[in-house]
XYZ file of N, CA and C in Angstrom:
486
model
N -22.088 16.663 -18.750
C -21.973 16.186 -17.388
C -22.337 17.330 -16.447
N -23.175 16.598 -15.933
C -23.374 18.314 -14.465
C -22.351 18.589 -13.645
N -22.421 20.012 -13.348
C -21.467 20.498 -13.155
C -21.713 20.133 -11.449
N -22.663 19.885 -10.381
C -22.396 19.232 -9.500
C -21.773 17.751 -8.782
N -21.864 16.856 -10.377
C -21.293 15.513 -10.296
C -19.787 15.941 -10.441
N -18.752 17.020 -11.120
C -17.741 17.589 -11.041
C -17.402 18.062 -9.658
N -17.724 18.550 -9.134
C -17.601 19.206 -7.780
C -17.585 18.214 -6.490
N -18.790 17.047 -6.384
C -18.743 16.155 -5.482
C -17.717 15.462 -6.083
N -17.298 14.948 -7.123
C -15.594 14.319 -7.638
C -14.761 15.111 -7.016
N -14.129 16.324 -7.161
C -13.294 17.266 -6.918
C -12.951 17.204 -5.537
N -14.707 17.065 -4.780
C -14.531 17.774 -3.173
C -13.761 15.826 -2.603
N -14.065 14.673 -3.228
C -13.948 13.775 -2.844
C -12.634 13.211 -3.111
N -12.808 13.172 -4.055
C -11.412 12.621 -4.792
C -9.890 12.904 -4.974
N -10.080 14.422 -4.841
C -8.743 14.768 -5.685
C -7.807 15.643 -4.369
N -8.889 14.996 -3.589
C -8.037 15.646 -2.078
C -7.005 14.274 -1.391
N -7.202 12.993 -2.066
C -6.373 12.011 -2.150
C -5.564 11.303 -2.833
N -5.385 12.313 -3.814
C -4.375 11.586 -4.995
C -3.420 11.053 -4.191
N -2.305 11.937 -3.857
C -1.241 11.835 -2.839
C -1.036 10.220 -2.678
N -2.604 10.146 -1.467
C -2.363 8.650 -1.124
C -2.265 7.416 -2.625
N -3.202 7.935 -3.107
C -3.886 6.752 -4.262
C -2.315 6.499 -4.548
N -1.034 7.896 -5.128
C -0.482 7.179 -5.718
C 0.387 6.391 -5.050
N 0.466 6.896 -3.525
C 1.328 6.285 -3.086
C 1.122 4.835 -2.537
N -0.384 4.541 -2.394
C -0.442 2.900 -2.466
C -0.185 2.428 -3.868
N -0.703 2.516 -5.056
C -0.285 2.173 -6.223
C 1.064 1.958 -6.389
N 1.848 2.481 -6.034
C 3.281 2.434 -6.224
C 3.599 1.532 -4.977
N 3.348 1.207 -3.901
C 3.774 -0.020 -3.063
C 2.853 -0.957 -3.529
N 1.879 -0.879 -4.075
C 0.861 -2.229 -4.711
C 1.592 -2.713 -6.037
N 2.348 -2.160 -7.107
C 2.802 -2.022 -8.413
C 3.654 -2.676 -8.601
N 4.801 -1.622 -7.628
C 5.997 -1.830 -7.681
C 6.865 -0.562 -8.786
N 6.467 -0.048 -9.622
C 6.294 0.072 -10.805
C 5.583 1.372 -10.735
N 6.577 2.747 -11.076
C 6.003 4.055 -11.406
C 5.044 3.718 -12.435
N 4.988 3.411 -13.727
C 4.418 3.776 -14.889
C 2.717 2.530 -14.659
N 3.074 1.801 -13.984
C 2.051 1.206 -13.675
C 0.856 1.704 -13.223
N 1.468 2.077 -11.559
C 0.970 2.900 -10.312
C 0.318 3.847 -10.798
N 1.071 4.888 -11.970
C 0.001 5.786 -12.828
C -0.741 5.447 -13.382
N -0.937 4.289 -13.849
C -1.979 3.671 -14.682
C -2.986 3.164 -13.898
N -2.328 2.885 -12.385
C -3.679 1.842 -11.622
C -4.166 3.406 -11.258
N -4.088 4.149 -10.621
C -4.648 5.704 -10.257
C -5.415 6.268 -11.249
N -5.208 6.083 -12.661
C -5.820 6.802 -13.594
C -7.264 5.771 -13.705
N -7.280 4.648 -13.754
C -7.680 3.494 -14.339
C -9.022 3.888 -12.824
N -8.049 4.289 -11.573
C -9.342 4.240 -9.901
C -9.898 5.321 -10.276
N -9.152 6.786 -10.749
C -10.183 7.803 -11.058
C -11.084 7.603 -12.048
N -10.871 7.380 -13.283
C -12.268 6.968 -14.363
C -12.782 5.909 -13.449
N -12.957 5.144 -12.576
C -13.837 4.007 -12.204
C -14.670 4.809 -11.325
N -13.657 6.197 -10.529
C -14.633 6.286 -9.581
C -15.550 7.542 -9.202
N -14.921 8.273 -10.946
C -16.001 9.447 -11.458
C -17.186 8.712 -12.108
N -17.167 7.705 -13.088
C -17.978 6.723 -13.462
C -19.167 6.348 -12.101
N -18.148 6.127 -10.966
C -19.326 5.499 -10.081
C -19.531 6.774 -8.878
N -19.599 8.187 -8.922
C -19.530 9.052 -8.181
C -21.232 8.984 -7.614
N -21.998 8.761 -8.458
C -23.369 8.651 -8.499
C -24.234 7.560 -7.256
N -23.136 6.436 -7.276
C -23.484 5.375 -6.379
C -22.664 5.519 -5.180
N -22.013 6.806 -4.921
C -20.977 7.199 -3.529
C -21.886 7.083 -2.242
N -21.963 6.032 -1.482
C -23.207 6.132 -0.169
C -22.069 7.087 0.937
N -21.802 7.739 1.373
C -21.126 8.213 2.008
C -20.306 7.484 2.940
N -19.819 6.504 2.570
C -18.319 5.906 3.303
C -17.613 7.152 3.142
N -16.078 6.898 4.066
C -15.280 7.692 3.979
C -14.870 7.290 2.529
N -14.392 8.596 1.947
C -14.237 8.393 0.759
C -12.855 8.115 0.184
N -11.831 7.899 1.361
C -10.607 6.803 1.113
C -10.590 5.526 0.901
N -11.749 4.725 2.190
C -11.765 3.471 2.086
C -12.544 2.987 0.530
N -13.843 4.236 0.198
C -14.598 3.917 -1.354
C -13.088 4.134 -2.350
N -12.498 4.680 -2.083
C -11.455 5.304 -3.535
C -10.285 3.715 -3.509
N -10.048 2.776 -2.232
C -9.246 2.305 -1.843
C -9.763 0.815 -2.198
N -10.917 0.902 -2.073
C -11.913 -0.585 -2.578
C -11.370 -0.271 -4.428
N -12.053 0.960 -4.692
C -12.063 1.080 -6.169
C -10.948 0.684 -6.622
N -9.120 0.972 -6.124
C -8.456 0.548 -6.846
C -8.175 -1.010 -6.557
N -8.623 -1.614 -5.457
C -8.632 -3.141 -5.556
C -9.207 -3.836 -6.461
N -10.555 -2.959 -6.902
C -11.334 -3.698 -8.109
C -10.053 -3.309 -9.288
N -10.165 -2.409 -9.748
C -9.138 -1.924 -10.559
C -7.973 -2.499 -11.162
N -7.709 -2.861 -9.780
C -6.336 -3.640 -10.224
C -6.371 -5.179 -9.709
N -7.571 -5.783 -10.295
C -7.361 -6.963 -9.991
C -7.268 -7.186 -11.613
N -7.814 -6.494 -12.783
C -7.657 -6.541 -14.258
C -6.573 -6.102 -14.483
N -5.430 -5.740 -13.294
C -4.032 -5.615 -14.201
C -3.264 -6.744 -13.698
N -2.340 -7.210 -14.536
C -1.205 -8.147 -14.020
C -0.702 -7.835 -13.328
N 0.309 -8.301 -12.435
C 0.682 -7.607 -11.390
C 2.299 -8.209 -11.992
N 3.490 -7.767 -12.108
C 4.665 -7.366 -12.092
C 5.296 -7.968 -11.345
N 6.309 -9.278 -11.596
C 6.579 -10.107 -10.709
C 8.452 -9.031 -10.731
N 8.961 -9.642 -9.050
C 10.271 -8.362 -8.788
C 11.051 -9.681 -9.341
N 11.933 -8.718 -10.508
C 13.486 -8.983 -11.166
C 14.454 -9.443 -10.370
N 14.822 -10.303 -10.510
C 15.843 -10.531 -9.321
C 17.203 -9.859 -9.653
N 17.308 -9.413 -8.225
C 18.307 -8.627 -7.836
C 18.100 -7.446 -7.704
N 17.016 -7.003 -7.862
C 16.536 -5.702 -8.259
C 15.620 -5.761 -6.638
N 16.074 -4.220 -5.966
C 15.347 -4.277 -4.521
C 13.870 -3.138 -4.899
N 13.552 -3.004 -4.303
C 11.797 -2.913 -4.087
C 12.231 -0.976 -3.996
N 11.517 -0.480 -4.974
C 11.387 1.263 -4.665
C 10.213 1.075 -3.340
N 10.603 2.156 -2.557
C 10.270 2.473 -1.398
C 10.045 3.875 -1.506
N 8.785 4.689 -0.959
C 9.228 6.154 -1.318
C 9.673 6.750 0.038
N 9.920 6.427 0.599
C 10.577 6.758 2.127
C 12.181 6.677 1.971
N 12.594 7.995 2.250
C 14.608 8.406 1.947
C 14.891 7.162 3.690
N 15.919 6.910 2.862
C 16.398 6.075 3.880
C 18.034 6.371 3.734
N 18.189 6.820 5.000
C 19.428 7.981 4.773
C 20.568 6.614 5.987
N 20.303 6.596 6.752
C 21.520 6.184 8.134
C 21.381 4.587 7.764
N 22.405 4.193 8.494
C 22.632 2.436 8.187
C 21.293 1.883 9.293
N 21.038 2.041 10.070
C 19.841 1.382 10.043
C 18.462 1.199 9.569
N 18.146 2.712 9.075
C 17.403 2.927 7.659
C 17.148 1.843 6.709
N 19.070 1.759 6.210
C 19.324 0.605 5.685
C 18.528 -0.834 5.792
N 19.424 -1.392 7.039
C 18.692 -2.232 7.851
C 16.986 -2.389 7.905
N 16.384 -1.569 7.883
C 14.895 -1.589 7.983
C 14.295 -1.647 6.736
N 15.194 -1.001 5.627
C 14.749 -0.931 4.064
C 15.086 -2.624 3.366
N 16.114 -3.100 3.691
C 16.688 -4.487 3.504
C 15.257 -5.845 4.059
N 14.915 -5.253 5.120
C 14.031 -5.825 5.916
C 12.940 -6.124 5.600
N 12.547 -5.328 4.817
C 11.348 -4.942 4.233
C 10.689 -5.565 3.436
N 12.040 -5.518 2.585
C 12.365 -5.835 1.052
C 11.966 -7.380 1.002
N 12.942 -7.978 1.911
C 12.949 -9.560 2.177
C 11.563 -10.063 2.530
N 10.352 -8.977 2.877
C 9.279 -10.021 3.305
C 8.623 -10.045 1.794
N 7.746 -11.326 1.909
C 7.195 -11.804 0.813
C 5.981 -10.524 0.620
N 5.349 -10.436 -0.697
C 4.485 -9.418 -1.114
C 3.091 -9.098 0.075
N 2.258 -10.293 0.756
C 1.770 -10.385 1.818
C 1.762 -9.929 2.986
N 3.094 -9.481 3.353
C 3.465 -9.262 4.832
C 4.212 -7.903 4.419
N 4.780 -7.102 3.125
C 5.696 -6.182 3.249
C 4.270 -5.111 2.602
N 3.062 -5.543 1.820
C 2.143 -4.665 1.303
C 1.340 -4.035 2.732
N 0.938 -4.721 3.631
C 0.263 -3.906 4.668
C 1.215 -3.387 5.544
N 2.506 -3.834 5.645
C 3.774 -2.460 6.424
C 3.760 -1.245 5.726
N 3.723 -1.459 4.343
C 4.449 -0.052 3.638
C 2.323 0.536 3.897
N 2.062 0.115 3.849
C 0.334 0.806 3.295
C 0.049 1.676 5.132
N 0.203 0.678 5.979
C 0.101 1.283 7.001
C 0.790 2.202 7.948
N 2.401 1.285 8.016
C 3.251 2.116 8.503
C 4.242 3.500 7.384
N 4.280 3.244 6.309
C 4.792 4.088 5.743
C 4.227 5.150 5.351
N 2.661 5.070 4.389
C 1.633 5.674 4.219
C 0.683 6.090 4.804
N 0.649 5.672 6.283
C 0.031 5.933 7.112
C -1.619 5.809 7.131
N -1.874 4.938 6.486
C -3.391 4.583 6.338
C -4.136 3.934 7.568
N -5.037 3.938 7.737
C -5.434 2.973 8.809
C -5.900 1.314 8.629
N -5.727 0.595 9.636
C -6.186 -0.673 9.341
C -7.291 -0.702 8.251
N -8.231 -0.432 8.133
C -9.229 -0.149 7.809
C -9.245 -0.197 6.077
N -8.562 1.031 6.035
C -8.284 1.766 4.751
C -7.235 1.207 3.609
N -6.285 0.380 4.554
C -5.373 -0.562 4.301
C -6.077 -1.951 4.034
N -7.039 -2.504 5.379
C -7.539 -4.023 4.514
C -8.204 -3.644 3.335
N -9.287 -2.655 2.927
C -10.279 -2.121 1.908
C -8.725 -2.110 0.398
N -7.856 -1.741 0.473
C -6.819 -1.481 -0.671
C -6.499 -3.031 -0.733
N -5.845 -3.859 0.272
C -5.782 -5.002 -0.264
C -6.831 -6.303 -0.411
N -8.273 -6.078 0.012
C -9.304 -6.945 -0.010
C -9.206 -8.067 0.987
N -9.166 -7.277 1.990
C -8.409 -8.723 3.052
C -9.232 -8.140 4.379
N -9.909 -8.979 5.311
C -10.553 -8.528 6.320
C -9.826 -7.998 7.359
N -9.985 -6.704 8.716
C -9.087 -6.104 9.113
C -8.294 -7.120 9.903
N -9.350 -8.064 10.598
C -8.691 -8.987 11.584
C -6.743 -10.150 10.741
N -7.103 -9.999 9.472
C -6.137 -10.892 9.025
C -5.026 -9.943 8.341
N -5.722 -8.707 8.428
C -4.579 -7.170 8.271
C -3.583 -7.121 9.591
N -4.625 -7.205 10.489
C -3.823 -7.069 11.968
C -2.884 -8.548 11.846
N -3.550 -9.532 11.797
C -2.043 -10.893 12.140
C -1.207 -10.413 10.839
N -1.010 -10.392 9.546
C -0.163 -9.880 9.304
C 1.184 -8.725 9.146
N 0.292 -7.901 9.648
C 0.857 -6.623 10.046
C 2.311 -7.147 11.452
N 1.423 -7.745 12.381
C 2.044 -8.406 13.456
C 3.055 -9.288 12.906
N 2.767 -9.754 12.299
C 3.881 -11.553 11.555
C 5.274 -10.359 11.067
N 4.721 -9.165 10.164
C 5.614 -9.019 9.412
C 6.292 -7.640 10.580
N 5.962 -7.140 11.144
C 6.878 -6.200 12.160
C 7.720 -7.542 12.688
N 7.427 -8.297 13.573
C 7.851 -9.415 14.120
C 9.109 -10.135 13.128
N 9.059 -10.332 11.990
C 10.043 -10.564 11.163
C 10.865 -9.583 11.130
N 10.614 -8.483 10.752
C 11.582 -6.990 10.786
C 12.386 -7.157 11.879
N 11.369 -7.110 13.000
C 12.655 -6.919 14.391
C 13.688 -8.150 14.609
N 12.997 -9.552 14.055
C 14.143 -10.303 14.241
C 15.537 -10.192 13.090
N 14.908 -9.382 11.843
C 16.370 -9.364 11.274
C 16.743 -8.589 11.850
N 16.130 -6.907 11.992
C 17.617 -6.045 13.063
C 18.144 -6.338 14.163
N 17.446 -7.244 14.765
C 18.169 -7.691 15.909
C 19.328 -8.624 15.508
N 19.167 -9.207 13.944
C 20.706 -10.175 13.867
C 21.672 -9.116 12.750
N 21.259 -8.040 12.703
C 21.957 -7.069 11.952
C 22.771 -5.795 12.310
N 21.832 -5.585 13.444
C 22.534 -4.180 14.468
C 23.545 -4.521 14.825
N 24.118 -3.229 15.280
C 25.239 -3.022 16.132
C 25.338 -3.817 17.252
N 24.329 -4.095 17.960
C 23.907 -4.748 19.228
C 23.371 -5.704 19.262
N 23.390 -6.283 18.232
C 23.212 -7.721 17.517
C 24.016 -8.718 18.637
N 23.531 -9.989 18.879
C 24.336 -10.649 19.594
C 25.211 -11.516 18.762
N 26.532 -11.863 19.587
C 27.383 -12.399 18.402
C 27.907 -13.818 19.165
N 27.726 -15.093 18.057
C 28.115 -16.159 18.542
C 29.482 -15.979 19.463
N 29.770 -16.595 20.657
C 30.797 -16.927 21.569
C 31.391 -18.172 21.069
């Protein structure tokens, strides 16, 4: 293998693990998975380093694990069992927002954690879940919008039937 197809991998790739794993693991659910969908995006996307047109090379690494992991099953949640989050959620409203989260269906809680937790951009976020940005944005919206109406019936300052 040439040692410049190593280097354009290196300079591209491995400056985003970080993220890869940390969408994998809100895409998963599932540490041992999440390592597997990351390992599974890097061989796909040293394999395809050759055909790299110069997109940013999050949204190419972020497509790759959508292809990726459309050949894995996806891990339906155990009931009773709440959703790993990699964000410490320390104070009771933490709580509250982690509970919140949890409760939205896979649709509406995958582009919160991808965008707001991981901090990806619309963009980079529709490209990971294969979804156009415009229907990233109404969900994104649907599911903050759900969040605030549970803390609002959960807080302290919650209003309370009279």
């Amino acid at each position: 293998m040439p040692a410049g197809r190593q280097d354009v991998f290196a300079t591209l790739v491995m400056s985003e693990l970080d993220v890869l794993m940390g969408v994998a693991r809100s895409l998963t659910r599932h540490e041992g998975e999440a390592e597997d969908l990351v390992r599974e995006t890097l061989r796909r996307a040293f394999d395809g380093i050759d055909r790299f047109q110069g997109r940013p090379p999050r949204v190419w690494l972020l497509t790759t694990m959508r292809t990726a992991r459309s050949g894995y099953p996806r891990r339906l949640k155990p009931e009773g069992l709440e959703y790993p989050v990699a964000v410490g959620f320390s104070d009771g409203f933490d709580s509250a927002v982690y509970h919140a989260l949890c409760d939205l269906p896979p649709r509406l809680r995958e582009p919160v954690e991808l965008v707001d937790l991981h901090e990806l951009s619309y963009r980079e976020a529709a490209a990971a879940l294969g979804v156009p940005i415009r229907l990233m944005r109404a969900r994104l919206y649907h599911a903050r919008r759900r969040i605030r109406r549970a803390l609002e019936g959960s807080g302290p300052h919650a209003r309370r039937p009279e």
